[in-house]
mmCIF file of C-alpha atoms and ligand atoms in Angstrom:
data_model
loop_
_atom_site.group_PDB
_atom_site.id
_atom_site.type_symbol
_atom_site.label_atom_id
_atom_site.label_comp_id
_atom_site.label_asym_id
_atom_site.label_seq_id
_atom_site.Cartn_x
_atom_site.Cartn_y
_atom_site.Cartn_z
ATOM 1 C CA MET A 1250 87.509 87.559 99.634
ATOM 2 C CA GLU A 1251 87.226 89.056 96.192
ATOM 3 C CA LEU A 1252 89.049 87.747 93.147
ATOM 4 C CA ILE A 1253 89.883 90.141 90.331
ATOM 5 C CA GLU A 1254 91.650 90.077 86.976
ATOM 6 C CA SER A 1255 94.411 92.641 87.129
ATOM 7 C CA ARG A 1256 96.013 94.363 84.154
ATOM 8 C CA SER A 1257 99.481 94.567 85.589
ATOM 9 C CA ILE A 1258 101.498 92.972 88.384
ATOM 10 C CA PHE A 1259 104.617 95.181 88.435
ATOM 11 C CA SER A 1260 104.141 98.905 89.043
ATOM 12 C CA PRO A 1261 106.719 101.695 88.951
ATOM 13 C CA ALA A 1262 107.956 102.339 92.491
ATOM 14 C CA THR A 1263 106.971 105.598 94.183
ATOM 15 C CA GLY A 1264 107.576 107.375 97.482
ATOM 16 C CA PHE A 1265 110.103 106.033 99.970
ATOM 17 C CA ILE A 1266 110.400 102.804 98.025
ATOM 18 C CA ARG A 1267 111.511 104.702 94.943
ATOM 19 C CA ARG A 1268 113.816 106.887 97.022
ATOM 20 C CA GLY A 1269 115.362 103.721 98.441
ATOM 21 C CA GLY A 1270 116.434 102.671 94.956
ATOM 22 C CA PHE A 1271 113.643 100.337 93.861
ATOM 23 C CA GLU A 1272 112.297 100.543 90.322
ATOM 24 C CA TRP A 1273 109.252 98.320 90.787
ATOM 25 C CA THR A 1274 106.711 97.204 93.337
ATOM 26 C CA CYS A 1275 104.731 93.983 93.188
ATOM 27 C CA ASN A 1276 101.460 93.442 95.085
ATOM 28 C CA PRO A 1277 99.689 90.091 94.609
ATOM 29 C CA TYR A 1278 96.854 91.321 96.845
ATOM 30 C CA ILE A 1279 94.990 94.515 97.651
ATOM 31 C CA GLY A 1280 94.108 94.921 101.310
ATOM 32 C CA CYS A 1281 95.678 92.899 104.104
ATOM 33 C CA THR A 1282 93.995 90.654 106.635
ATOM 34 C CA PHE A 1283 96.786 91.163 109.159
ATOM 35 C CA GLY A 1284 95.122 94.554 109.712
ATOM 36 C CA CYS A 1285 97.863 96.172 111.824
ATOM 37 C CA THR A 1286 96.448 99.154 113.720
ATOM 38 C CA TYR A 1287 99.179 101.508 112.477
ATOM 39 C CA CYS A 1288 99.307 100.416 108.830
ATOM 40 C CA TYR A 1289 99.945 103.307 106.430
ATOM 41 C CA ALA A 1290 98.518 101.253 103.543
ATOM 42 C CA ALA A 1291 95.028 101.612 105.044
ATOM 43 C CA PHE A 1292 95.130 105.273 104.037
ATOM 44 C CA LEU A 1293 96.310 104.855 100.449
ATOM 45 C CA PRO A 1294 93.821 105.909 97.779
ATOM 46 C CA GLN A 1295 94.088 102.653 95.812
ATOM 47 C CA ASN A 1296 92.339 100.825 98.644
ATOM 48 C CA ARG A 1297 89.096 102.712 97.989
ATOM 49 C CA ARG A 1298 87.589 101.626 101.292
ATOM 50 C CA PRO A 1299 87.290 103.452 104.602
ATOM 51 C CA PRO A 1300 90.420 103.051 106.751
ATOM 52 C CA ASP A 1301 88.316 101.691 109.623
ATOM 53 C CA GLU A 1302 87.529 98.647 107.466
ATOM 54 C CA TRP A 1303 91.247 97.900 107.061
ATOM 55 C CA GLY A 1304 92.069 94.294 107.891
ATOM 56 C CA LYS A 1305 88.527 93.076 107.178
ATOM 57 C CA TRP A 1306 88.801 92.602 103.424
ATOM 58 C CA ILE A 1307 91.169 91.222 100.858
ATOM 59 C CA THR A 1308 91.223 91.239 97.085
ATOM 60 C CA ALA A 1309 93.375 88.716 95.265
ATOM 61 C CA LYS A 1310 94.721 89.240 91.753
ATOM 62 C CA LYS A 1311 93.812 85.804 90.493
ATOM 63 C CA ASN A 1312 95.852 86.180 87.304
ATOM 64 C CA ALA A 1313 98.951 87.359 89.218
ATOM 65 C CA ALA A 1314 101.146 84.434 88.215
ATOM 66 C CA ALA A 1315 100.075 84.516 84.555
ATOM 67 C CA LEU A 1316 100.732 88.257 84.439
ATOM 68 C CA ALA A 1317 104.133 87.757 86.035
ATOM 69 C CA GLU A 1318 104.998 85.144 83.397
ATOM 70 C CA LYS A 1319 104.270 87.719 80.720
ATOM 71 C CA GLN A 1320 105.679 90.815 82.384
ATOM 72 C CA ALA A 1321 108.724 89.494 84.270
ATOM 73 C CA PRO A 1322 111.156 90.264 81.390
ATOM 74 C CA ARG A 1323 110.395 93.981 82.047
ATOM 75 C CA VAL A 1324 111.893 93.772 85.527
ATOM 76 C CA ALA A 1325 114.835 91.505 84.700
ATOM 77 C CA GLY A 1326 117.852 92.469 86.798
ATOM 78 C CA GLU A 1327 116.000 95.440 88.300
ATOM 79 C CA PRO A 1328 115.182 96.169 91.954
ATOM 80 C CA VAL A 1329 111.695 94.952 92.866
ATOM 81 C CA TYR A 1330 109.942 95.468 96.227
ATOM 82 C CA MET A 1331 107.292 92.937 97.214
ATOM 83 C CA SER A 1332 105.002 94.190 98.639
ATOM 84 C CA SER A 1333 104.299 97.866 99.180
ATOM 85 C CA VAL A 1334 100.552 97.931 99.984
ATOM 86 C CA THR A 1335 99.877 94.438 101.301
ATOM 87 C CA ASP A 1336 101.702 91.503 102.842
ATOM 88 C CA PRO A 1337 102.648 88.859 100.256
ATOM 89 C CA TYR A 1338 102.491 86.072 102.862
ATOM 90 C CA GLN A 1339 99.167 86.492 104.531
ATOM 91 C CA PRO A 1340 96.974 83.495 105.370
ATOM 92 C CA ILE A 1341 95.117 83.316 102.065
ATOM 93 C CA GLU A 1342 98.416 82.890 100.214
ATOM 94 C CA ARG A 1343 98.685 79.380 101.658
ATOM 95 C CA GLY A 1344 95.961 78.167 99.321
ATOM 96 C CA LEU A 1345 96.117 80.673 96.459
ATOM 97 C CA MET A 1346 99.899 80.607 96.015
ATOM 98 C CA LEU A 1347 99.910 83.841 94.021
ATOM 99 C CA THR A 1348 103.143 85.050 95.586
ATOM 100 C CA ARG A 1349 104.728 81.712 94.910
ATOM 101 C CA GLY A 1350 103.586 81.823 91.282
ATOM 102 C CA ILE A 1351 105.118 85.272 90.870
ATOM 103 C CA LEU A 1352 108.399 84.089 92.350
ATOM 104 C CA GLU A 1353 108.528 81.148 89.960
ATOM 105 C CA ALA A 1354 107.877 83.483 87.042
ATOM 106 C CA LEU A 1355 110.544 85.935 88.203
ATOM 107 C CA LEU A 1356 113.265 83.394 88.822
ATOM 108 C CA PRO A 1357 114.559 83.074 85.235
ATOM 109 C CA HIS A 1358 114.781 86.881 85.033
ATOM 110 C CA GLN A 1359 116.725 87.401 88.249
ATOM 111 C CA PRO A 1360 115.469 90.751 89.536
ATOM 112 C CA ARG A 1361 117.072 92.218 92.655
ATOM 113 C CA LEU A 1362 114.238 91.208 94.907
ATOM 114 C CA THR A 1363 113.259 92.389 98.376
ATOM 115 C CA ILE A 1364 110.420 90.599 100.128
ATOM 116 C CA GLN A 1365 108.866 92.486 103.032
ATOM 117 C CA THR A 1366 106.605 90.423 105.273
ATOM 118 C CA ARG A 1367 105.272 89.520 108.697
ATOM 119 C CA GLY A 1368 104.275 86.091 107.448
ATOM 120 C CA PRO A 1369 106.211 82.962 108.476
ATOM 121 C CA LEU A 1370 104.647 81.326 105.410
ATOM 122 C CA VAL A 1371 107.582 82.790 103.473
ATOM 123 C CA ALA A 1372 109.607 79.764 104.642
ATOM 124 C CA ARG A 1373 107.403 77.585 102.431
ATOM 125 C CA ASP A 1374 109.083 79.080 99.370
ATOM 126 C CA ILE A 1375 112.694 78.575 100.396
ATOM 127 C CA ASP A 1376 113.148 76.102 97.546
ATOM 128 C CA VAL A 1377 112.480 78.932 95.059
ATOM 129 C CA LEU A 1378 113.955 81.823 97.034
ATOM 130 C CA ARG A 1379 117.337 80.193 97.380
ATOM 131 C CA ASP A 1380 117.863 80.308 93.614
ATOM 132 C CA PHE A 1381 117.619 84.091 93.338
ATOM 133 C CA ARG A 1382 121.069 85.595 92.979
ATOM 134 C CA SER A 1383 120.099 88.929 94.557
ATOM 135 C CA LEU A 1384 117.423 88.637 97.224
ATOM 136 C CA ARG A 1385 116.732 89.735 100.756
ATOM 137 C CA VAL A 1386 113.761 88.746 102.890
ATOM 138 C CA ASN A 1387 112.894 91.433 105.435
ATOM 139 C CA MET A 1388 110.842 90.210 108.366
ATOM 140 C CA SER A 1389 108.972 92.795 110.402
ATOM 141 C CA ILE A 1390 109.532 92.100 114.106
ATOM 142 C CA PRO A 1391 108.478 95.353 115.745
ATOM 143 C CA THR A 1392 108.703 94.326 119.413
ATOM 144 C CA ASP A 1393 109.885 91.595 121.764
ATOM 145 C CA SER A 1394 106.543 91.436 123.572
ATOM 146 C CA GLU A 1395 103.684 89.170 122.526
ATOM 147 C CA ARG A 1396 101.398 91.298 124.675
ATOM 148 C CA VAL A 1397 102.344 94.417 122.713
ATOM 149 C CA ARG A 1398 102.098 92.525 119.440
ATOM 150 C CA GLN A 1399 98.565 91.434 120.339
ATOM 151 C CA GLN A 1400 97.616 95.007 121.159
ATOM 152 C CA PHE A 1401 98.924 96.581 117.963
ATOM 153 C CA GLU A 1402 98.695 93.775 115.414
ATOM 154 C CA PRO A 1403 96.382 91.117 116.877
ATOM 155 C CA LYS A 1404 95.762 89.341 113.582
ATOM 156 C CA ALA A 1405 99.408 89.093 112.549
ATOM 157 C CA PRO A 1406 101.474 85.973 113.321
ATOM 158 C CA PRO A 1407 103.138 85.483 116.719
ATOM 159 C CA LEU A 1408 106.671 86.822 116.988
ATOM 160 C CA ASP A 1409 108.311 83.463 117.627
ATOM 161 C CA ARG A 1410 106.948 82.084 114.375
ATOM 162 C CA ARG A 1411 108.534 85.013 112.545
ATOM 163 C CA TRP A 1412 111.874 84.337 114.209
ATOM 164 C CA ASP A 1413 111.574 80.647 113.309
ATOM 165 C CA ALA A 1414 110.933 81.486 109.664
ATOM 166 C CA LEU A 1415 113.879 83.874 109.614
ATOM 167 C CA ALA A 1416 116.110 81.180 111.056
ATOM 168 C CA GLN A 1417 115.014 78.740 108.344
ATOM 169 C CA LEU A 1418 115.744 81.309 105.642
ATOM 170 C CA LYS A 1419 119.130 82.092 107.110
ATOM 171 C CA ASP A 1420 119.986 78.403 107.406
ATOM 172 C CA ALA A 1421 119.164 78.093 103.698
ATOM 173 C CA GLY A 1422 121.752 80.783 102.958
ATOM 174 C CA ILE A 1423 119.210 83.492 102.129
ATOM 175 C CA ALA A 1424 119.969 87.084 103.117
ATOM 176 C CA VAL A 1425 117.588 88.389 105.771
ATOM 177 C CA GLY A 1426 116.657 91.696 107.349
ATOM 178 C CA VAL A 1427 115.081 92.327 110.730
ATOM 179 C CA CYS A 1428 112.758 95.322 110.548
ATOM 180 C CA VAL A 1429 111.814 96.678 113.937
ATOM 181 C CA THR A 1430 109.415 98.893 112.064
ATOM 182 C CA PRO A 1431 107.613 100.661 113.404
ATOM 183 C CA THR A 1432 109.428 100.162 116.686
ATOM 184 C CA LEU A 1433 106.626 99.354 119.113
ATOM 185 C CA PRO A 1434 107.060 99.441 122.905
ATOM 186 C CA ILE A 1435 109.770 96.988 123.924
ATOM 187 C CA ALA A 1436 109.618 95.021 127.172
ATOM 188 C CA ASN A 1437 113.355 94.480 127.611
ATOM 189 C CA VAL A 1438 115.552 96.706 125.482
ATOM 190 C CA ASP A 1439 118.795 94.989 126.397
ATOM 191 C CA THR A 1440 117.614 91.416 125.779
ATOM 192 C CA PHE A 1441 115.871 92.292 122.524
ATOM 193 C CA ALA A 1442 118.898 94.189 121.212
ATOM 194 C CA ARG A 1443 121.111 91.238 122.073
ATOM 195 C CA ARG A 1444 118.765 88.781 120.373
ATOM 196 C CA ILE A 1445 118.782 90.792 117.148
ATOM 197 C CA ALA A 1446 122.542 91.321 117.130
ATOM 198 C CA ASP A 1447 123.268 87.662 117.955
ATOM 199 C CA PHE A 1448 121.075 86.570 115.057
ATOM 200 C CA LYS A 1449 123.375 88.482 112.708
ATOM 201 C CA PRO A 1450 120.842 89.616 110.106
ATOM 202 C CA ASP A 1451 122.200 91.215 106.955
ATOM 203 C CA VAL A 1452 120.249 94.396 107.638
ATOM 204 C CA VAL A 1453 118.618 95.836 110.772
ATOM 205 C CA VAL A 1454 116.087 98.649 110.460
ATOM 206 C CA CYS A 1455 114.327 100.644 113.176
ATOM 207 C CA GLN A 1456 111.734 103.351 112.829
ATOM 208 C CA ASP A 1457 110.388 105.548 115.570
ATOM 209 C CA PHE A 1458 106.715 105.002 116.215
ATOM 210 C CA HIS A 1459 105.377 108.110 117.787
ATOM 211 C CA ASP A 1460 102.188 110.067 118.056
ATOM 212 C CA ALA A 1461 102.419 112.532 115.189
ATOM 213 C CA GLY A 1462 98.890 113.745 115.784
ATOM 214 C CA GLY A 1463 97.472 111.749 112.918
ATOM 215 C CA ARG A 1464 99.746 113.138 110.219
ATOM 216 C CA PHE A 1465 100.634 110.553 107.595
ATOM 217 C CA GLY A 1466 103.908 108.964 108.560
ATOM 218 C CA ALA A 1467 105.252 107.032 111.497
ATOM 219 C CA ASP A 1468 101.810 106.687 112.985
ATOM 220 C CA THR A 1469 98.526 106.759 111.147
ATOM 221 C CA GLY A 1470 95.507 105.236 112.837
ATOM 222 C CA ALA A 1471 93.726 106.784 115.795
ATOM 223 C CA GLU A 1472 93.532 103.333 117.389
ATOM 224 C CA ALA A 1473 97.306 102.927 117.246
ATOM 225 C CA ARG A 1474 97.819 106.402 118.696
ATOM 226 C CA ALA A 1475 95.493 105.667 121.590
ATOM 227 C CA LEU A 1476 97.257 102.382 122.298
ATOM 228 C CA LEU A 1477 100.635 104.067 122.224
ATOM 229 C CA ALA A 1478 99.494 106.748 124.661
ATOM 230 C CA GLU A 1479 98.441 104.004 127.091
ATOM 231 C CA THR A 1480 101.864 102.378 127.036
ATOM 232 C CA GLY A 1481 103.856 105.496 127.876
ATOM 233 C CA TRP A 1482 106.489 104.549 125.282
ATOM 234 C CA GLY A 1483 108.023 107.627 123.684
ATOM 235 C CA PRO A 1484 110.864 108.952 121.511
ATOM 236 C CA ALA A 1485 113.388 108.779 124.368
ATOM 237 C CA ASP A 1486 112.658 105.054 124.793
ATOM 238 C CA TYR A 1487 113.093 104.518 121.068
ATOM 239 C CA ARG A 1488 116.439 106.347 121.131
ATOM 240 C CA ARG A 1489 117.609 104.276 124.094
ATOM 241 C CA PHE A 1490 116.793 101.100 122.184
ATOM 242 C CA VAL A 1491 118.568 102.188 118.992
ATOM 243 C CA ASN A 1492 121.627 103.327 120.943
ATOM 244 C CA ARG A 1493 121.756 99.988 122.725
ATOM 245 C CA LEU A 1494 121.387 98.089 119.445
ATOM 246 C CA ARG A 1495 124.169 100.150 117.862
ATOM 247 C CA LEU A 1496 126.601 98.868 120.471
ATOM 248 C CA SER A 1497 126.334 95.480 118.762
ATOM 249 C CA THR A 1498 125.292 95.964 115.140
ATOM 250 C CA THR A 1499 124.750 98.448 112.319
ATOM 251 C CA VAL A 1500 121.294 100.019 112.447
ATOM 252 C CA PHE A 1501 119.485 101.831 109.650
ATOM 253 C CA GLU A 1502 116.686 104.151 110.623
ATOM 254 C CA GLY A 1503 113.433 104.831 108.791
ATOM 255 C CA GLU A 1504 113.423 104.813 105.044
ATOM 256 C CA THR A 1505 117.238 104.671 104.830
ATOM 257 C CA GLY A 1506 116.885 100.975 105.690
ATOM 258 C CA PHE A 1507 114.735 100.054 102.709
ATOM 259 C CA PHE A 1508 117.146 99.495 99.863
ATOM 260 C CA PRO A 1509 117.590 96.647 97.365
ATOM 261 C CA PRO A 1510 120.053 93.816 97.854
ATOM 262 C CA PRO A 1511 123.317 94.258 95.979
ATOM 263 C CA ALA A 1512 123.494 93.180 92.350
ATOM 264 C CA VAL A 1513 125.246 89.859 91.922
ATOM 265 C CA PRO A 1514 126.957 89.102 88.612
ATOM 266 C CA ALA A 1515 125.584 86.245 86.519
ATOM 267 C CA GLY A 1516 127.468 83.052 87.151
ATOM 268 C CA VAL A 1517 127.482 83.509 90.932
ATOM 269 C CA GLU A 1518 125.271 80.868 92.467
ATOM 270 C CA GLY A 1519 122.084 81.489 94.429
ATOM 271 C CA SER A 1520 121.160 84.409 96.684
ATOM 272 C CA ARG A 1521 123.683 83.434 99.300
ATOM 273 C CA ARG A 1522 125.127 86.062 101.570
HETATM 274 S S1 LIG B 223 101.163 93.316 107.492
HETATM 275 FE FE1 LIG B 223 101.914 95.183 106.518
HETATM 276 S S2 LIG B 223 100.408 95.667 104.934
HETATM 277 FE FE2 LIG B 223 99.448 94.214 106.338
HETATM 278 S S3 LIG B 223 98.340 95.458 107.812
HETATM 279 FE FE3 LIG B 223 100.357 95.019 108.696
HETATM 280 S S4 LIG B 223 101.677 96.758 108.105
HETATM 281 FE FE4 LIG B 223 99.832 96.794 106.779
#
């Protein structure tokens, strides 16, 4: 692990995040030790390392919390996406607490915050998260199958731990999203759709995961493409899943699902749904 002094902790949003309505992104880390086989971030120029090393390195912005203290007034009341090129709740965050420090610095300035993660560690910060007036925590749960999860994202946390964290957040009154993104092969479409709908998340997002021949987009890594080919899962299966899910809940697809939580007027308590 490398520790660096960064110059800035909030960056102007670009790409689909900008198109979704976010003004800022916030990345406490560069690189990601979850190392998902399909991760688009592995191909971004700021990573400056070969994509086949993705998941094997991590750089932490050791001054992240101090920077956030200084720079948080800039993003007051504005839509912030955390994180766009890493996961803010990966294992190293347990000890470093950079994400937590940023949250504490942001709290007095009440941005409209979206946290995007696969990390159950997010539940650690419920005591801070619950005091944001406009916040949604999106948990990526791309399949119902631990076997598939281990194939495509072997270093990311087990699915049940993600569901447990989501339940804790929801019980604390925090708005949550379930992101079936990218939608990996699903073992039981009907049961998984029912589980998601019964959970009643505030937002549900799906995104087709298909072999686009290596073009940047829904699939990126050769390894992920090879794995997908082995499973036989294809666009028709994805459509069947989304159609089934739509019988029970609203579903956003692709980048249309990544938008900030609604603004909440001052004086309204907490980030409650
Ligand atoms: S958790 Fe997110 S940022 Fe990290 S490797 Fe997986 S998709 Fe990429």
